[in-house]
Coordinates of C-alpha atoms in Angstrom, one line a residue:
Chain A
M22 CA 106.2 70.2 88.5
K23 CA 104.5 73.6 88.8
F24 CA 106.8 76.6 88.6
E25 CA 105.0 79.9 88.1
V26 CA 104.9 83.4 89.4
T27 CA 101.8 85.5 90.2
I28 CA 102.2 89.3 90.3
L29 CA 100.8 90.9 93.4
G30 CA 102.3 94.4 92.9
S31 CA 104.0 96.1 90.0
S32 CA 104.3 99.7 91.2
S33 CA 107.5 101.5 92.2
A34 CA 107.9 103.8 95.1
T35 CA 104.4 105.4 95.2
P36 CA 101.4 103.2 94.5
I37 CA 98.8 104.4 92.1
F38 CA 95.2 103.4 91.7
N39 CA 95.2 99.7 90.7
R40 CA 98.9 99.3 91.0
N41 CA 100.3 98.1 94.3
P42 CA 104.0 98.1 95.3
S43 CA 106.2 95.2 94.7
S44 CA 105.3 91.6 95.6
Q45 CA 105.2 88.3 93.8
A46 CA 104.1 84.8 94.8
L47 CA 105.9 81.9 93.4
N48 CA 104.2 78.5 93.2
I49 CA 107.0 75.9 93.1
N50 CA 105.6 72.4 93.1
E51 CA 102.6 73.6 95.2
H52 CA 104.9 75.3 97.7
F53 CA 104.5 79.0 97.9
Y54 CA 107.3 81.6 98.1
L55 CA 106.7 85.3 98.5
V56 CA 109.2 87.7 96.9
D57 CA 109.0 91.3 98.4
C58 CA 106.0 92.4 100.3
G59 CA 105.1 96.0 99.7
E60 CA 102.2 97.8 101.5
G61 CA 98.9 96.1 100.8
T62 CA 100.4 92.7 99.8
Q63 CA 98.1 90.9 102.2
Q64 CA 95.1 92.5 100.6
Q65 CA 96.4 91.5 97.2
M66 CA 96.8 88.0 98.4
L67 CA 93.1 88.0 99.4
R68 CA 92.2 89.4 96.0
F69 CA 94.2 86.8 94.0
D70 CA 93.6 83.9 96.4
I71 CA 97.1 83.3 97.6
K72 CA 96.8 81.7 101.0
P73 CA 99.2 83.2 103.6
G74 CA 99.1 79.9 105.5
R75 CA 100.7 78.2 102.5
I76 CA 103.7 80.6 102.4
D77 CA 106.7 79.3 104.2
H78 CA 109.4 81.4 102.7
I79 CA 109.5 85.2 102.2
F80 CA 112.3 87.0 100.4
I81 CA 112.9 90.7 100.9
S82 CA 115.2 92.4 98.4
H83 CA 115.9 95.6 100.3
L84 CA 114.6 98.1 102.8
H85 CA 112.9 100.6 100.7
G86 CA 109.3 100.7 101.9
D87 CA 107.7 99.7 98.6
H88 CA 109.4 96.3 99.0
Y89 CA 108.6 95.5 102.6
L90 CA 106.0 97.7 104.3
G91 CA 103.4 95.0 104.0
L92 CA 105.4 92.5 105.9
V93 CA 104.6 93.3 109.5
G94 CA 100.8 93.4 108.7
L95 CA 101.1 90.0 107.0
L96 CA 103.1 88.5 109.9
S97 CA 100.4 89.9 112.3
S98 CA 97.6 88.4 110.3
M99 CA 99.4 85.0 110.1
H100 CA 99.7 85.2 113.9
L101 CA 96.0 86.1 114.4
N102 CA 94.9 83.4 112.1
G103 CA 96.6 80.8 114.2
R104 CA 99.8 80.1 112.4
T105 CA 102.3 78.0 114.4
K106 CA 104.7 76.7 111.8
A107 CA 107.9 78.5 111.4
L108 CA 108.4 81.0 108.6
N109 CA 111.7 81.5 106.8
L110 CA 112.6 85.1 106.1
Y111 CA 115.5 86.0 103.8
C112 CA 116.3 89.7 104.2
P113 CA 118.8 92.3 105.1
P114 CA 119.7 92.0 108.8
E115 CA 118.3 95.4 109.7
L116 CA 114.7 94.1 108.9
K117 CA 114.8 92.0 112.1
E118 CA 115.4 95.2 114.1
I119 CA 112.4 96.9 112.4
I120 CA 110.1 93.9 113.0
D121 CA 111.2 93.4 116.6
L122 CA 110.6 97.0 117.4
Q123 CA 107.1 97.0 115.9
L124 CA 106.2 93.7 117.7
K125 CA 107.5 95.1 120.9
Y126 CA 105.4 98.2 120.9
S127 CA 102.3 96.3 119.8
E128 CA 103.0 93.9 122.7
T129 CA 102.8 91.0 120.3
T130 CA 104.6 87.7 120.7
L131 CA 104.2 85.8 117.5
Q132 CA 102.9 82.2 117.9
F133 CA 105.3 81.1 115.3
A134 CA 109.0 81.3 114.9
I135 CA 110.7 83.4 112.2
D136 CA 113.8 81.7 111.0
Y137 CA 115.9 84.5 109.6
V138 CA 118.5 84.1 106.8
F139 CA 120.3 87.4 106.5
T140 CA 121.4 88.5 103.0
T141 CA 124.6 90.3 102.2
A142 CA 124.5 92.8 99.4
G143 CA 127.2 92.7 96.7
I144 CA 127.9 89.0 96.7
V145 CA 126.3 85.8 95.4
E146 CA 125.2 83.4 98.2
T147 CA 123.0 80.3 98.2
I148 CA 120.4 81.1 100.8
L149 CA 118.0 78.2 100.4
E150 CA 118.2 74.7 99.0
N151 CA 115.4 72.2 99.4
Q152 CA 113.9 69.3 97.4
D153 CA 112.5 71.6 94.7
I154 CA 114.7 74.6 94.4
I155 CA 118.0 76.4 95.0
V156 CA 117.9 80.1 95.7
E157 CA 120.9 82.4 95.2
T158 CA 121.1 86.1 95.9
I159 CA 121.9 88.4 92.9
P160 CA 124.2 91.3 93.7
L161 CA 122.0 94.2 92.3
D162 CA 123.2 97.8 92.4
H163 CA 120.8 100.1 94.1
R164 CA 120.9 103.2 96.3
I165 CA 120.9 101.0 99.4
P166 CA 122.0 97.4 99.9
C167 CA 119.8 95.3 97.6
T168 CA 119.8 91.7 96.4
G169 CA 117.8 90.0 93.7
F170 CA 116.9 86.3 93.9
L171 CA 117.7 83.5 91.4
F172 CA 115.4 80.5 91.7
R173 CA 116.9 77.4 90.1
Q174 CA 114.8 74.2 90.0
K175 CA 116.7 71.2 91.3
K176 CA 117.7 68.7 88.7
R177 CA 114.9 66.1 88.8
L178 CA 115.2 62.3 88.8
K179 CA 115.1 60.5 85.5
K180 CA 111.8 59.1 84.5
L181 CA 111.2 55.3 84.2
I182 CA 109.9 54.1 80.8
K183 CA 106.9 52.3 82.3
E184 CA 106.3 49.7 79.5
K185 CA 110.0 48.6 79.5
I186 CA 110.2 48.4 83.3
E187 CA 107.0 46.2 83.3
K188 CA 108.1 44.0 80.4
I189 CA 111.5 43.3 82.1
G190 CA 109.7 42.9 85.4
I191 CA 112.0 45.1 87.5
P192 CA 111.0 45.0 91.2
I193 CA 109.8 48.2 92.7
E194 CA 112.6 48.4 95.2
Y195 CA 115.1 49.1 92.3
Y196 CA 113.1 52.1 91.0
S197 CA 114.8 54.7 93.2
A198 CA 118.3 53.7 92.2
I199 CA 117.4 53.5 88.5
K200 CA 115.8 57.0 88.6
K201 CA 119.2 58.2 90.0
G202 CA 121.0 56.6 87.0
A203 CA 121.8 53.0 87.9
D204 CA 121.7 50.2 85.4
Y205 CA 119.6 47.1 86.3
T206 CA 121.0 43.6 86.4
A207 CA 118.3 40.9 86.2
A208 CA 118.5 37.6 88.0
D209 CA 119.7 35.9 84.8
G210 CA 122.7 38.3 84.6
T211 CA 121.3 40.4 81.8
V212 CA 122.3 44.1 82.2
Y213 CA 119.8 46.7 81.2
K214 CA 121.6 50.0 80.6
N215 CA 120.0 53.0 82.4
D216 CA 119.6 55.0 79.2
D217 CA 117.5 52.2 77.7
I218 CA 115.0 52.1 80.5
T219 CA 114.7 55.8 81.5
I220 CA 114.2 59.1 79.9
E221 CA 115.8 62.4 80.9
P222 CA 113.7 64.6 83.2
E223 CA 112.7 68.1 82.0
A224 CA 115.6 70.5 82.2
P225 CA 115.5 72.5 85.5
K226 CA 114.0 75.9 85.0
T227 CA 115.3 79.2 86.3
Y228 CA 113.6 82.4 87.4
A229 CA 115.6 85.6 88.2
Y230 CA 114.0 88.4 90.2
C231 CA 115.9 91.7 89.6
S232 CA 114.5 94.6 91.5
D233 CA 115.7 97.3 92.2
T234 CA 118.9 98.1 90.3
I235 CA 120.8 100.4 88.1
Y236 CA 122.1 98.9 84.8
N237 CA 125.2 97.1 86.0
E238 CA 126.9 94.2 84.1
R239 CA 128.2 92.6 87.3
Y240 CA 125.2 90.3 87.7
F241 CA 124.6 89.5 84.0
K242 CA 126.7 86.3 83.9
Q243 CA 124.9 84.9 86.9
I244 CA 121.5 85.4 85.4
S245 CA 122.4 84.2 81.9
N246 CA 120.1 81.8 80.1
V247 CA 117.2 82.0 82.6
D248 CA 113.8 80.9 81.5
L249 CA 112.1 83.9 82.9
L250 CA 113.8 87.2 83.8
Y251 CA 111.8 89.6 85.9
H252 CA 113.6 92.9 85.6
E253 CA 112.6 96.3 87.0
S254 CA 112.0 98.9 84.3
T255 CA 111.0 101.9 86.3
F256 CA 111.3 104.5 83.6
M257 CA 111.2 105.0 79.8
H258 CA 114.6 105.4 78.4
I259 CA 114.1 109.1 77.7
M260 CA 114.4 109.4 81.5
I261 CA 117.8 107.6 81.7
T262 CA 119.3 110.4 83.7
R263 CA 116.6 110.1 86.3
A264 CA 117.0 106.3 86.2
Q265 CA 120.7 106.6 86.9
S266 CA 120.4 109.1 89.7
T267 CA 117.8 107.0 91.5
F268 CA 119.6 103.7 90.7
H269 CA 116.9 102.3 88.5
T270 CA 116.6 100.8 85.0
T271 CA 114.8 101.8 81.9
A272 CA 112.5 99.6 79.8
L273 CA 115.0 99.8 77.0
Q274 CA 117.8 98.7 79.3
A275 CA 115.7 95.8 80.7
G276 CA 115.2 94.6 77.1
E277 CA 119.0 94.9 76.5
I278 CA 119.7 92.9 79.6
A279 CA 117.3 90.1 78.6
L280 CA 119.1 90.1 75.2
I281 CA 122.6 90.1 76.5
T282 CA 121.9 87.5 79.1
N283 CA 120.0 85.3 76.6
A284 CA 116.9 85.1 78.7
K285 CA 114.1 83.1 77.2
K286 CA 111.4 85.6 78.3
L287 CA 111.4 88.9 80.0
L288 CA 108.8 90.3 82.5
I289 CA 109.1 94.0 83.2
G290 CA 107.7 95.7 86.3
H291 CA 108.3 98.3 89.1
F292 CA 106.7 101.0 87.0
S293 CA 106.9 104.6 88.0
A294 CA 103.6 106.1 89.1
R295 CA 104.0 108.7 86.3
Y296 CA 102.9 106.0 83.8
K297 CA 99.2 105.8 83.9
T298 CA 99.3 103.2 81.1
L299 CA 102.1 100.8 80.4
N300 CA 102.0 100.1 76.6
E301 CA 104.9 102.5 75.9
L302 CA 107.1 100.7 78.4
L303 CA 106.2 97.4 76.9
D304 CA 106.8 98.6 73.3
E305 CA 110.2 100.1 74.3
A306 CA 111.4 96.8 75.9
R307 CA 110.0 94.8 73.0
S308 CA 111.9 96.9 70.5
V309 CA 115.0 95.2 71.8
F310 CA 113.6 92.0 73.2
P311 CA 110.3 90.9 71.6
E312 CA 109.5 88.1 74.2
T313 CA 108.6 90.7 76.8
E314 CA 105.5 90.9 79.0
L315 CA 104.2 93.4 81.5
A316 CA 104.1 92.2 85.2
L317 CA 100.4 93.0 85.6
E318 CA 98.7 92.5 88.9
G319 CA 96.9 89.2 89.2
K320 CA 98.6 87.7 86.2
T321 CA 100.4 84.4 86.5
F322 CA 103.3 83.5 84.3
A323 CA 104.6 79.9 83.9
I324 CA 108.3 79.5 84.0
E325 CA 108.9 77.0 81.2
Chain B
M4 CA 81.5 125.3 107.7
K5 CA 82.1 121.8 106.5
F6 CA 82.6 119.1 109.1
E7 CA 82.5 115.6 107.8
V8 CA 84.2 112.3 108.1
T9 CA 85.1 109.9 105.2
I10 CA 85.7 106.2 106.1
L11 CA 88.9 104.8 104.5
G12 CA 89.1 101.6 106.5
S13 CA 86.7 99.8 108.8
S14 CA 88.3 96.5 109.5
S15 CA 89.9 95.3 112.7
A16 CA 93.2 93.4 113.1
T17 CA 93.2 91.5 109.9
P18 CA 91.9 93.0 106.6
I19 CA 89.4 91.1 104.5
F20 CA 88.5 91.5 100.9
N21 CA 87.0 95.1 100.5
R22 CA 87.6 96.0 104.1
N23 CA 90.8 97.8 105.0
P24 CA 92.2 98.5 108.5
S25 CA 91.3 101.6 110.3
S26 CA 91.6 105.1 108.8
Q27 CA 89.3 108.1 108.5
A28 CA 89.7 111.4 106.8
L29 CA 88.0 114.5 108.4
N30 CA 87.2 117.5 106.3
I31 CA 86.9 120.4 108.7
N32 CA 86.3 123.6 106.8
E33 CA 88.3 122.3 103.8
H34 CA 91.2 121.4 106.0
F35 CA 91.9 117.6 106.1
Y36 CA 92.8 115.5 109.2
L37 CA 93.7 111.9 109.1
V38 CA 92.7 109.7 112.0
D39 CA 94.6 106.4 112.1
C40 CA 96.4 105.0 109.1
G41 CA 96.2 101.3 108.7
E42 CA 98.0 99.4 105.9
G43 CA 96.8 100.4 102.5
T44 CA 95.5 103.8 103.6
Q45 CA 97.3 105.7 100.8
Q46 CA 95.7 103.3 98.3
Q47 CA 92.3 104.1 99.9
M48 CA 93.0 107.8 99.6
L49 CA 93.6 107.3 95.9
R50 CA 90.4 105.4 95.6
F51 CA 88.3 108.0 97.4
D52 CA 90.1 111.1 96.2
I53 CA 91.5 112.3 99.4
K54 CA 94.7 114.2 98.5
P55 CA 97.7 113.5 100.8
G56 CA 99.0 117.0 100.0
R57 CA 96.0 118.5 101.8
I58 CA 96.5 116.6 105.0
D59 CA 98.4 118.6 107.6
H60 CA 97.4 116.6 110.7
I61 CA 97.6 112.9 111.4
F62 CA 96.3 111.3 114.6
I63 CA 97.4 107.8 115.6
S64 CA 95.4 106.2 118.4
H65 CA 97.8 103.4 119.3
L66 CA 100.5 101.1 118.0
H67 CA 98.6 98.0 116.9
G68 CA 99.5 97.6 113.3
D69 CA 96.0 97.9 111.9
H70 CA 96.1 101.5 113.1
Y71 CA 99.4 102.8 111.8
L72 CA 101.2 100.4 109.4
G73 CA 100.2 102.6 106.4
L74 CA 101.9 105.6 107.9
V75 CA 105.5 105.2 106.7
G76 CA 104.3 104.5 103.2
L77 CA 102.2 107.6 103.2
L78 CA 105.0 109.7 104.5
S79 CA 107.3 108.3 101.9
S80 CA 104.8 109.1 99.1
M81 CA 104.3 112.6 100.4
H82 CA 108.1 113.0 100.3
L83 CA 108.4 111.6 96.8
N84 CA 105.6 113.8 95.6
G85 CA 107.5 116.9 96.7
R86 CA 105.9 117.8 100.0
T87 CA 107.8 120.5 101.9
K88 CA 105.3 121.8 104.3
A89 CA 105.5 120.4 107.9
L90 CA 103.2 117.6 108.9
N91 CA 101.7 117.5 112.5
L92 CA 101.7 114.0 113.9
Y93 CA 99.8 113.2 117.2
C94 CA 100.8 109.8 118.4
P95 CA 102.4 107.7 121.1
P96 CA 106.1 108.7 121.5
E97 CA 107.3 105.2 120.5
L98 CA 106.0 105.8 116.9
K99 CA 108.8 108.3 116.3
E100 CA 111.3 105.5 117.1
I101 CA 109.6 103.2 114.6
I102 CA 109.5 105.9 111.9
D103 CA 113.1 107.0 112.4
L104 CA 114.4 103.5 112.2
Q105 CA 112.6 102.8 108.9
L106 CA 113.7 106.1 107.4
K107 CA 117.3 105.3 108.6
Y108 CA 117.4 102.0 106.8
S109 CA 115.8 103.2 103.7
E110 CA 118.4 106.1 103.8
T111 CA 115.5 108.6 103.4
T112 CA 115.7 112.2 104.7
L113 CA 112.2 113.5 104.4
Q114 CA 112.0 116.9 102.6
F115 CA 109.4 118.0 105.1
A116 CA 109.4 118.3 108.9
I117 CA 107.3 116.1 111.1
D118 CA 106.1 118.1 114.1
Y119 CA 105.3 115.5 116.7
V120 CA 102.8 115.9 119.5
F121 CA 103.1 112.9 121.8
T122 CA 100.0 111.5 123.4
T123 CA 99.8 110.1 126.9
A124 CA 97.3 107.3 127.5
G125 CA 94.9 107.4 130.4
I126 CA 94.5 111.2 130.6
V127 CA 92.6 113.9 128.8
E128 CA 94.8 116.4 127.0
T129 CA 94.2 119.1 124.5
I130 CA 96.6 118.3 121.7
L131 CA 95.5 120.8 119.0
E132 CA 93.7 124.1 118.9
N133 CA 93.4 126.1 115.7
Q134 CA 90.9 128.5 114.2
D135 CA 88.5 125.7 113.4
I136 CA 88.8 123.0 116.0
I137 CA 90.0 121.8 119.4
V138 CA 91.2 118.2 119.7
E139 CA 91.4 116.4 123.0
T140 CA 92.6 112.9 123.6
I141 CA 90.1 110.4 125.0
P142 CA 91.5 107.9 127.6
L143 CA 90.4 104.6 126.1
D144 CA 91.1 101.3 127.7
H145 CA 92.9 98.9 125.4
R146 CA 95.5 96.1 125.7
I147 CA 98.2 98.7 125.0
P148 CA 98.3 102.5 125.5
C149 CA 95.5 103.9 123.4
T150 CA 93.8 107.3 123.0
G151 CA 90.7 108.3 121.2
F152 CA 90.2 111.8 119.8
L153 CA 87.5 114.3 120.5
F154 CA 87.1 117.0 117.8
R155 CA 85.1 120.0 119.0
Q156 CA 84.4 122.8 116.6
K157 CA 85.4 126.2 117.9
K158 CA 82.5 128.5 118.8
R159 CA 82.0 130.6 115.7
L160 CA 81.3 134.4 115.5
K161 CA 77.8 135.7 115.6
K162 CA 76.2 136.4 112.2
L163 CA 75.2 139.9 111.2
I164 CA 71.6 140.4 110.1
K165 CA 72.4 141.9 106.8
E166 CA 69.2 143.9 106.2
K167 CA 69.4 145.6 109.6
I168 CA 73.1 146.4 109.3
E169 CA 72.5 148.0 105.9
K170 CA 69.3 149.9 107.0
I171 CA 71.2 151.3 110.0
G172 CA 74.2 152.0 107.8
I173 CA 76.8 150.5 110.1
P174 CA 80.3 151.0 108.6
I175 CA 82.2 147.9 107.7
E176 CA 85.0 148.5 110.2
Y177 CA 82.5 147.8 113.1
Y178 CA 81.5 144.4 111.8
S179 CA 84.3 142.4 113.5
A180 CA 83.5 143.8 117.0
I181 CA 79.7 143.3 116.5
K182 CA 80.3 139.7 115.4
K183 CA 82.1 139.2 118.7
G184 CA 79.1 140.6 120.6
A185 CA 79.5 144.4 120.8
D186 CA 76.6 146.8 120.6
Y187 CA 76.7 149.6 118.0
T188 CA 76.3 153.2 118.9
A189 CA 75.4 155.4 115.9
A190 CA 76.7 158.9 115.3
D191 CA 73.4 160.3 116.7
G192 CA 73.9 158.4 119.9
T193 CA 71.3 155.6 119.2
V194 CA 72.4 152.3 120.7
Y195 CA 71.6 149.2 118.7
K196 CA 71.8 146.1 121.0
N197 CA 73.9 143.3 119.7
D198 CA 71.1 140.8 120.0
D199 CA 68.9 143.0 117.7
I200 CA 71.5 143.1 114.8
T201 CA 73.0 139.6 115.0
I202 CA 71.9 136.0 115.2
E203 CA 73.7 133.3 117.0
P204 CA 76.1 131.1 115.0
E205 CA 75.4 127.4 114.6
A206 CA 76.3 125.5 117.7
P207 CA 79.7 124.0 117.5
K208 CA 79.6 120.4 116.6
T209 CA 81.6 117.5 118.1
Y210 CA 82.9 114.2 116.8
A211 CA 84.3 111.5 119.0
Y212 CA 86.6 108.8 117.6
C213 CA 86.7 105.8 120.0
S214 CA 88.9 102.9 118.8
D215 CA 90.1 100.6 120.3
T216 CA 88.7 100.1 123.7
I217 CA 87.0 97.8 126.1
Y218 CA 83.7 99.0 127.6
N219 CA 84.8 101.4 130.3
E220 CA 82.8 104.3 131.7
R221 CA 85.8 106.4 132.4
Y222 CA 85.5 108.3 129.2
F223 CA 81.7 108.5 128.9
K224 CA 81.4 111.9 130.6
Q225 CA 84.0 113.4 128.3
I226 CA 82.1 112.3 125.1
S227 CA 78.6 113.1 126.3
N228 CA 76.3 114.8 123.9
V229 CA 78.5 114.5 120.8
D230 CA 76.9 115.0 117.5
L231 CA 78.6 111.9 116.0
L232 CA 80.1 109.1 118.0
Y233 CA 82.4 106.7 116.1
H234 CA 82.8 103.7 118.4
E235 CA 84.5 100.5 117.7
S236 CA 82.2 97.4 117.7
T237 CA 84.6 94.6 116.9
F238 CA 82.2 91.8 117.8
M239 CA 78.6 90.8 118.2
H240 CA 77.6 90.7 121.9
I241 CA 77.5 86.9 121.9
M242 CA 81.3 87.2 121.8
I243 CA 81.4 89.4 124.9
T244 CA 84.0 87.2 126.5
R245 CA 86.3 87.4 123.5
A246 CA 85.7 91.2 123.4
Q247 CA 86.7 91.6 127.0
S248 CA 89.8 89.4 126.7
T249 CA 91.0 91.4 123.7
F250 CA 89.9 94.8 125.1
H251 CA 87.3 95.4 122.5
T252 CA 83.6 96.4 122.5
T253 CA 80.5 94.7 121.1
A254 CA 77.9 96.2 118.8
L255 CA 75.4 96.1 121.7
Q256 CA 77.8 97.9 124.0
A257 CA 78.5 100.5 121.4
G258 CA 74.8 101.2 121.2
E259 CA 74.6 101.4 125.0
I260 CA 77.5 103.8 125.1
A261 CA 75.8 106.1 122.5
L262 CA 72.6 105.9 124.6
I263 CA 74.3 106.6 127.9
T264 CA 76.4 109.4 126.6
N265 CA 73.4 110.9 124.7
A266 CA 75.1 110.9 121.3
K267 CA 73.1 112.3 118.5
K268 CA 74.3 109.7 116.1
L269 CA 76.5 106.6 116.3
L270 CA 78.8 105.2 113.7
I271 CA 80.2 101.7 114.3
G272 CA 83.3 100.2 112.8
H273 CA 86.5 98.2 113.4
F274 CA 84.7 95.0 112.5
S275 CA 86.2 91.6 113.1
A276 CA 87.2 89.8 109.9
R277 CA 84.8 86.9 110.9
Y278 CA 81.8 89.0 109.8
K279 CA 81.5 88.8 106.1
T280 CA 78.4 90.9 106.1
L281 CA 77.7 93.6 108.7
N282 CA 73.9 93.7 109.0
E283 CA 73.8 91.7 112.2
L284 CA 76.2 94.2 113.9
L285 CA 74.1 97.1 112.7
D286 CA 70.9 95.5 113.9
E287 CA 72.4 94.7 117.3
A288 CA 73.6 98.3 117.8
R289 CA 70.3 99.7 116.5
S290 CA 68.3 97.5 119.0
V291 CA 69.7 99.9 121.6
F292 CA 70.4 103.0 119.7
P293 CA 68.4 103.4 116.4
E294 CA 70.4 106.3 115.1
T295 CA 73.3 104.0 114.1
E296 CA 75.2 103.6 110.9
L297 CA 77.9 101.4 109.6
A298 CA 81.3 102.9 108.9
L299 CA 81.5 101.7 105.4
E300 CA 84.5 102.4 103.3
G301 CA 84.2 105.4 101.0
K302 CA 81.1 106.7 102.8
T303 CA 81.1 110.3 104.1
F304 CA 79.1 111.3 107.2
A305 CA 78.3 114.9 107.9
I306 CA 78.7 115.9 111.6
E307 CA 75.6 118.1 112.1

């Protein structure tokens, strides 16, 4: 099952040449999920071949422009390109007011429904559960209400050991029950224990998206042991005072958070426009947590 | 006096790879004016080295997203980059409501004032006059209220004929009056006629920005004889029915409008995303009006 994230934007508040504001596309079992949608996201999707028509879920962390100003343009393009299937939008409730106002003045009635799920900052809520994934909000701590998102793969079914199944001659109609853990009793009364005819599925993987936030331990427990932690690291640690006053995190702190929460890997992003190159940020995070990568635009990271 | 336009975006409703939605930067005597501000305009400004800090006037034609969705991001970046000088914004009144709502939810108080001048669709109004330029609205005819903008250079002062001025020995304190048309009477009573000691300044130039609109003669008289006419040409003429139903113009019609209004040059833009290359649109407009160019991104056109 595919579970990977493609970076569409890695910049913080102001874009710089070749760095767009925040957006990421998750491919979960060939279903696409967009996380944040800064200005220019639809152009980035064109650039990196992420098809808007395949996105059915969009998550907006908060209402600073660098995280959502590309949304109305994307919705408009979906509409003009003939979309009719509903879109699920997970966001602060005020975003609906902004979207409605913009659609009203452009005299646009979208041809598709937006099914809103409103987030509430400061608490953990499950906002989506489907066959592939469970998504929870993460109570980040930013200047305005802001939620991160924790994507947990669903526990998958056990896998049949094909050779044994065939040798025993188990009829196909029993497969579903066995995958769920049932033993198999043959016509002659022989009982085949589930563990002998199946193997455990891969452990479910987890991805945590944490942008934007000041360093605050309140969400550390929730994100512990994730396979991939995306954490904002807007500044170098020498700018800790600025990071604190603007409710952001430094690269050093991002590394510490990955270490404390026992992340398998760390991805840093949401870089301040003051950094023309990013190696220093990477080095600083790696000084604490070596398994760190930069969220560079167009790069895809497998969650494994 | 410099008078030129740089194309920042030439796409219509949906962007395509390498074509951004509408925006243009005018350089008028080293003062910069932005006309429309589609999504991604601030990134285009970075790309083509147009400094946001030098822009003091922004004109928004109408409230379809491809003409203004980049504005709040640009305002936000101006704010974060320390702008304090006021910005003049010429736009439909509803845009203020949209901007205010977005600033409210991002809890942003801009460090600079926005001085709004609200446009009224359907009539001609002078919305700006300064030392360099007079700007009038053009009553375009679109699906929602929409105004074009006519930029007329101010008539400049006459130029002194330096050799004659020096030979006669005219004191410097008379220059200003002579430039405005006064004769000069020397101490010995000799009268030097203004026409003998000055030359006419260059004729004021004009630039008309016409996007978006259906073909409608009502604004033709106003834009007659412009030096450069930018006119939308969203479709090829074979799609005239679609152009009419969406209140747009075809390339053929744009050529006809340039011909009828006696434009010196025509610039076509606002191309539908269906056209991956633009030569056909150019050829079609040129079949009627040979002095036509494509509004390609990053290209600068002198208005002369």
